[in-house]
Short mmCIF file of C-alpha atoms and ligand atoms in Angstrom, two decimals:
data_model
loop_
_atom_site.label_atom_id
_atom_site.label_comp_id
_atom_site.label_asym_id
_atom_site.label_seq_id
_atom_site.Cartn_x
_atom_site.Cartn_y
_atom_site.Cartn_z
CA MET A 724 -30.43 12.36 -12.61
CA LYS A 725 -28.20 13.16 -9.62
CA ILE A 726 -26.70 16.63 -9.21
CA LEU A 727 -24.12 17.64 -6.68
CA VAL A 728 -24.35 21.19 -5.26
CA LEU A 729 -21.10 21.98 -3.48
CA ASN A 730 -20.49 24.91 -1.17
CA GLY A 731 -17.15 26.02 0.21
CA PRO A 732 -15.96 27.69 3.40
CA ASN A 733 -18.21 29.88 5.60
CA MET A 734 -21.28 29.15 3.48
CA ASP A 735 -22.71 27.32 6.51
CA ARG A 736 -22.78 30.66 8.33
CA LEU A 737 -24.78 32.74 5.84
CA ASP A 738 -27.20 33.85 8.53
CA ILE A 739 -24.43 35.70 10.35
CA ARG A 740 -22.47 36.88 7.29
CA ASP A 741 -22.94 40.31 5.67
CA SER A 742 -26.53 40.28 4.54
CA LYS A 743 -25.80 43.17 2.07
CA MET A 744 -23.55 40.70 0.19
CA TYR A 745 -25.22 37.40 0.77
CA GLY A 746 -28.90 38.14 1.50
CA GLU A 747 -31.10 37.10 4.35
CA LEU A 748 -31.35 33.34 3.89
CA SER A 749 -29.62 30.89 6.22
CA TYR A 750 -27.69 28.01 4.69
CA GLY A 751 -30.50 25.68 5.58
CA GLN A 752 -33.06 27.91 3.84
CA LEU A 753 -30.83 28.24 0.78
CA SER A 754 -30.52 24.45 0.64
CA GLU A 755 -34.31 24.06 0.82
CA LEU A 756 -34.76 26.53 -2.04
CA ILE A 757 -32.24 24.70 -4.14
CA THR A 758 -33.83 21.31 -3.35
CA THR A 759 -37.28 22.45 -4.32
CA ARG A 760 -36.20 23.82 -7.75
CA ALA A 761 -33.84 20.89 -8.38
CA VAL A 762 -36.63 18.38 -7.78
CA GLU A 763 -39.03 20.42 -10.02
CA LEU A 764 -36.44 20.17 -12.82
CA GLY A 765 -36.14 16.40 -12.38
CA PHE A 766 -32.81 16.30 -10.46
CA GLU A 767 -31.97 14.30 -7.31
CA PRO A 768 -29.94 16.97 -5.51
CA ASP A 769 -27.13 16.17 -3.12
CA ILE A 770 -26.21 19.48 -1.39
CA ARG A 771 -23.01 19.60 0.60
CA GLN A 772 -20.89 22.23 2.41
CA SER A 773 -17.39 22.03 3.80
CA ASN A 774 -14.82 24.38 5.30
CA ASP A 775 -12.12 21.87 4.42
CA GLU A 776 -10.31 22.01 1.06
CA ALA A 777 -9.32 18.36 1.20
CA GLU A 778 -12.94 17.24 1.80
CA ILE A 779 -14.12 19.31 -1.19
CA ILE A 780 -11.41 17.82 -3.40
CA GLY A 781 -12.50 14.35 -2.29
CA TRP A 782 -16.13 15.16 -3.28
CA LEU A 783 -14.96 16.45 -6.69
CA HIS A 784 -13.03 13.21 -7.23
CA GLU A 785 -16.17 11.25 -6.34
CA ALA A 786 -18.19 13.34 -8.84
CA SER A 787 -15.54 12.71 -11.49
CA ASP A 788 -15.66 8.93 -10.92
CA SER A 789 -19.46 8.84 -10.93
CA VAL A 790 -19.79 11.33 -13.85
CA THR A 791 -22.14 13.53 -11.78
CA PRO A 792 -22.91 17.13 -12.84
CA VAL A 793 -21.87 19.78 -10.31
CA ILE A 794 -23.04 23.27 -9.30
CA PHE A 795 -20.18 24.75 -7.29
CA ASN A 796 -19.81 27.76 -5.05
CA ALA A 797 -16.17 27.38 -3.98
CA ALA A 798 -16.50 30.57 -1.83
CA ALA A 799 -13.06 32.01 -0.91
CA PHE A 800 -11.30 28.94 -2.44
CA THR A 801 -12.47 30.34 -5.78
CA HIS A 802 -9.79 32.98 -5.65
CA TYR A 803 -6.68 30.93 -4.84
CA SER A 804 -7.06 27.12 -4.71
CA TYR A 805 -5.13 25.59 -7.60
CA ALA A 806 -5.75 22.15 -6.01
CA ILE A 807 -9.52 22.70 -6.36
CA ARG A 808 -9.06 24.00 -9.94
CA ASP A 809 -7.11 20.83 -10.81
CA ALA A 810 -9.87 18.65 -9.33
CA VAL A 811 -12.52 20.58 -11.26
CA ALA A 812 -10.56 20.11 -14.45
CA MET A 813 -10.88 16.32 -14.02
CA LEU A 814 -14.69 16.31 -13.94
CA LYS A 815 -16.40 14.45 -16.77
CA ALA A 816 -19.95 15.82 -16.48
CA PRO A 817 -20.67 19.60 -16.73
CA ILE A 818 -19.83 21.96 -13.83
CA ILE A 819 -21.25 25.45 -13.34
CA GLU A 820 -19.63 28.01 -10.98
CA VAL A 821 -22.01 30.10 -8.87
CA HIS A 822 -21.71 32.98 -6.42
CA LEU A 823 -24.37 34.75 -4.40
CA SER A 824 -22.57 38.10 -4.71
CA ASN A 825 -20.80 39.56 -7.75
CA PRO A 826 -17.11 39.12 -6.92
CA MET A 827 -16.14 41.49 -9.75
CA ALA A 828 -17.91 44.32 -7.92
CA ARG A 829 -16.02 43.63 -4.69
CA GLU A 830 -12.43 43.74 -3.42
CA GLU A 831 -9.69 43.25 -5.98
CA PHE A 832 -8.60 39.80 -4.63
CA ARG A 833 -12.07 38.49 -5.52
CA HIS A 834 -11.69 39.56 -9.17
CA THR A 835 -9.64 36.41 -9.85
CA SER A 836 -11.39 33.06 -10.12
CA VAL A 837 -8.90 30.27 -10.60
CA ILE A 838 -11.77 27.91 -11.44
CA SER A 839 -13.63 29.99 -14.07
CA GLY A 840 -11.33 28.67 -16.83
CA VAL A 841 -12.25 25.02 -16.23
CA VAL A 842 -16.08 25.31 -15.79
CA VAL A 843 -18.77 25.47 -18.47
CA GLY A 844 -19.92 28.88 -17.23
CA SER A 845 -20.31 31.12 -14.16
CA ILE A 846 -23.37 32.77 -12.66
CA SER A 847 -22.78 35.50 -10.02
CA GLY A 848 -24.53 38.34 -8.33
CA PHE A 849 -28.12 37.17 -8.21
CA GLY A 850 -28.20 36.03 -4.58
CA PRO A 851 -29.89 32.63 -4.09
CA HIS A 852 -31.28 32.97 -7.58
CA SER A 853 -27.74 32.32 -8.94
CA TYR A 854 -28.18 28.68 -7.90
CA LEU A 855 -31.65 28.44 -9.50
CA LEU A 856 -30.34 29.88 -12.78
CA ALA A 857 -27.48 27.39 -12.62
CA LEU A 858 -29.96 24.52 -12.17
CA GLU A 859 -31.90 25.66 -15.25
CA ALA A 860 -28.68 26.07 -17.27
CA MET A 861 -27.62 22.57 -16.21
CA ARG A 862 -31.01 21.15 -17.26
CA ASN A 863 -30.55 22.70 -20.72
CA LEU A 864 -26.98 21.47 -21.02
CA LEU A 865 -27.94 17.91 -20.16
CA GLN A 866 -30.93 17.89 -22.55
CA LYS A 867 -28.73 18.76 -25.54
C1 DQA B 325 -18.89 33.95 -2.62
C2 DQA B 325 -17.97 35.07 -3.01
C3 DQA B 325 -16.53 34.80 -2.41
O1 DQA B 325 -15.72 35.87 -2.77
C4 DQA B 325 -16.61 34.74 -0.92
O2 DQA B 325 -15.35 34.40 -0.43
C5 DQA B 325 -17.65 33.78 -0.44
C6 DQA B 325 -18.92 33.71 -1.06
C7 DQA B 325 -20.37 34.26 -3.04
O3 DQA B 325 -21.14 33.34 -3.11
O4 DQA B 325 -20.70 35.44 -3.27
O5 DQA B 325 -17.45 33.13 0.59
O6 DQA B 325 -18.50 32.77 -3.23
#
């Protein structure tokens, strides 16, 4: 079963972002970790990153049309993109929101997620492990 793992803006620069928030892995290393666990769980992962809101919305439309499950770190778009929220709301397969850091323990503008209300659930604050927990949660959801 295919799974789309989408990452929003600045996630491609994890190696130079604040390691106290985001850990030590580069985006490439994070992708490898996700791929290994996804394959172990029987998924065919398709991992993508974009700094462009329109491109992400296009990928969400694609996932809606192909009924593909999605694990989504919308990064800063999480906090204000109603266009991304509307695209998420159109998905037909389950979607899980993830964050490396715990946005609720950070600046006030990060306390709002405009997408939390249209996802199955959210996993935040466990670093790269957030994605691995989301993969396991997705496996369970799809087995039901
Ligand atoms: C993030 C949290 C967001 O607030 C931030 O803008 C990011 C990364 C996370 O994974 O912790 O870019 O989504």
